[in-house]
Short mmCIF file of C-alpha atoms in Angstrom, two decimals:
data_model
loop_
_atom_site.label_atom_id
_atom_site.label_comp_id
_atom_site.label_asym_id
_atom_site.label_seq_id
_atom_site.Cartn_x
_atom_site.Cartn_y
_atom_site.Cartn_z
CA MET A 299 -0.01 0.02 -0.03
CA TYR A 300 1.25 3.50 -0.93
CA THR A 301 2.06 5.61 2.26
CA GLY A 302 3.47 8.75 0.64
CA LYS A 303 6.60 10.64 2.05
CA THR A 304 7.91 9.52 5.21
CA GLU A 305 10.32 11.27 7.84
CA GLN A 306 13.77 10.22 7.08
CA PRO A 307 16.92 10.10 9.20
CA CYS A 308 19.66 12.82 8.81
CA CYS A 309 20.79 12.91 5.33
CA LEU A 310 24.48 13.42 6.31
CA CYS A 311 24.93 10.84 9.10
CA ASP A 312 21.90 8.69 9.37
CA ASP A 313 20.94 9.98 12.85
CA PRO A 314 17.12 9.08 13.23
CA ASP A 315 16.56 12.20 15.46
CA THR A 316 16.32 15.11 13.20
CA ALA A 317 15.86 18.82 14.04
CA VAL A 318 15.42 20.47 10.69
CA ARG A 319 13.63 19.71 7.38
CA VAL A 320 14.55 21.32 4.27
CA ASP A 321 12.18 21.08 1.15
CA LEU A 322 13.77 21.39 -2.34
CA PRO A 323 12.71 21.16 -6.04
CA PRO A 324 13.16 17.73 -7.75
CA ARG A 325 15.85 19.09 -9.73
CA ALA A 326 18.13 19.00 -6.52
CA VAL A 327 18.35 15.20 -6.55
CA PRO A 328 20.95 14.81 -9.21
CA GLU A 329 23.13 17.04 -7.08
CA MET A 330 23.09 14.66 -4.22
CA LYS A 331 25.26 11.67 -3.48
CA HIS A 332 24.26 8.31 -5.16
CA ALA A 333 21.47 9.86 -7.16
CA ASP A 334 22.50 8.21 -10.44
CA ALA A 335 19.72 5.64 -10.37
CA ILE A 336 17.03 8.02 -9.58
CA ALA A 337 14.90 9.39 -12.33
CA TRP A 338 14.41 12.91 -10.89
CA GLN A 339 11.94 13.82 -13.59
CA ASP A 340 9.37 11.23 -12.13
CA ILE A 341 9.37 13.03 -8.77
CA VAL A 342 6.01 14.44 -7.86
CA GLY A 343 6.18 17.58 -5.68
CA GLU A 344 9.04 18.45 -3.33
CA VAL A 345 12.12 16.61 -2.09
CA SER A 346 12.70 16.78 1.64
CA ILE A 347 15.98 16.22 3.41
CA HIS A 348 16.38 16.20 7.25
CA PHE A 349 19.34 17.12 9.32
CA CYS A 350 20.13 16.17 13.04
CA ALA A 351 20.99 19.09 15.41
CA ASN A 352 24.80 18.59 15.18
CA ASP A 353 24.87 18.49 11.36
CA TRP A 354 22.37 21.37 11.03
CA GLU A 355 24.89 24.01 12.61
CA LEU A 356 27.54 22.85 10.01
CA VAL A 357 25.05 23.06 7.26
CA ARG A 358 23.81 26.50 8.42
CA ASP A 359 27.35 27.91 8.52
CA LEU A 360 28.22 26.25 5.18
CA VAL A 361 25.18 27.76 3.37
CA LEU A 362 24.92 31.13 5.22
CA ASP A 363 28.48 32.08 5.95
CA ILE A 364 30.52 30.24 3.23
CA GLY A 365 28.01 30.20 0.36
CA LYS A 366 28.38 26.32 -0.40
CA SER A 367 25.76 23.89 -1.02
CA PRO A 368 25.56 20.73 1.30
CA LEU A 369 23.85 18.70 -1.34
CA PRO A 370 26.80 16.86 -2.74
CA ARG A 371 27.25 15.29 0.77
CA CYS A 372 23.58 14.47 1.35
CA ASN A 373 22.64 10.83 0.61
CA VAL A 374 19.72 10.73 -1.58
CA ALA A 375 18.60 7.41 -0.17
CA ARG A 376 17.76 9.48 3.05
CA ALA A 377 15.66 11.90 1.20
CA SER A 378 11.87 11.79 1.12
CA PHE A 379 9.89 12.21 -2.06
CA ASP A 380 7.01 10.65 -4.13
CA LEU A 381 7.73 9.01 -7.32
CA ARG A 382 5.20 8.91 -10.21
CA GLU A 383 5.20 5.13 -10.10
CA ASP A 384 3.94 5.22 -6.72
CA PHE A 385 0.84 7.12 -7.79
CA GLU A 386 0.39 4.74 -10.79
CA ALA A 387 0.49 1.68 -8.47
CA LEU A 388 -1.98 3.25 -6.16
CA LEU A 389 -4.27 4.44 -8.86
CA SER A 390 -3.61 1.74 -11.36
CA ASP A 391 -3.43 4.48 -13.85
CA VAL A 392 -0.51 5.77 -16.15
CA ARG A 393 0.17 9.48 -15.77
CA ASP A 394 2.22 11.91 -17.79
CA GLU A 395 5.63 12.98 -16.59
CA PRO A 396 5.11 15.76 -13.94
CA ASP A 397 5.46 19.36 -14.77
CA HIS A 398 7.87 20.75 -12.29
CA GLY A 399 7.44 24.32 -13.41
CA PRO A 400 4.71 25.38 -10.90
CA VAL A 401 6.65 23.76 -8.06
CA GLU A 402 9.86 25.51 -9.06
CA ARG A 403 8.10 28.92 -9.56
CA ARG A 404 6.39 28.68 -6.10
CA MET A 405 9.58 27.56 -4.33
CA LEU A 406 11.67 30.33 -6.05
CA GLU A 407 9.06 33.00 -5.10
CA GLU A 408 9.09 31.75 -1.49
CA SER A 409 12.90 31.71 -1.48
CA GLU A 410 13.00 35.35 -2.48
CA ALA A 411 10.46 36.38 0.05
CA ALA A 412 12.42 34.40 2.84
CA LEU A 413 15.71 36.18 1.86
CA ALA A 414 14.01 39.65 1.66
CA ALA A 415 12.26 39.26 5.06
CA ASP A 416 14.46 40.63 7.87
CA ASP A 417 12.87 38.37 10.37
CA ALA A 418 13.25 35.02 8.36
CA GLU A 419 14.74 32.29 10.49
CA ASP A 420 17.81 30.28 9.58
CA PRO A 421 15.99 27.19 8.29
CA ALA A 422 13.98 29.32 5.81
CA ARG A 423 17.13 31.18 4.71
CA VAL A 424 19.14 28.20 4.30
CA GLN A 425 16.31 26.40 2.23
CA ALA A 426 16.00 29.57 0.20
CA ARG A 427 19.66 29.65 -0.83
CA ILE A 428 19.68 26.08 -1.75
CA VAL A 429 16.55 26.35 -3.82
CA GLN A 430 17.91 29.33 -5.63
CA TRP A 431 21.34 27.73 -6.33
CA THR A 432 19.50 24.59 -7.43
CA LEU A 433 17.19 26.39 -9.85
CA ALA A 434 20.01 28.65 -11.12
CA GLU A 435 22.00 25.70 -12.38
CA GLY A 436 19.17 24.23 -14.50
#
């Protein structure tokens, strides 16, 4: 039975006790470690990665202070996302390849708003930067 996206362990160290979740567009998957076998074009919606409290501090500093993406070190096997095949199996229906345009536009708009806001918290700012870097490369 299809259960949808699930909470995953830290994508860096596999610690099951996570503190922060970051949602990214499907286009971020190829940038992650061990992503070769995943058809990111078949992902429906967002990709979520989680970080434990210890790794979150490192990720926050890496993104906000140094300006580097943590994605190459994140294991895609620990990411949470829905694949088109899951929906097809659930509904016994073949669907067209998902259109990521609306998701990417919404996430880019949210990212711009988060970076423009003076009171945006660190998780929102980190997510915004990673989203912008990911979509700028595509």
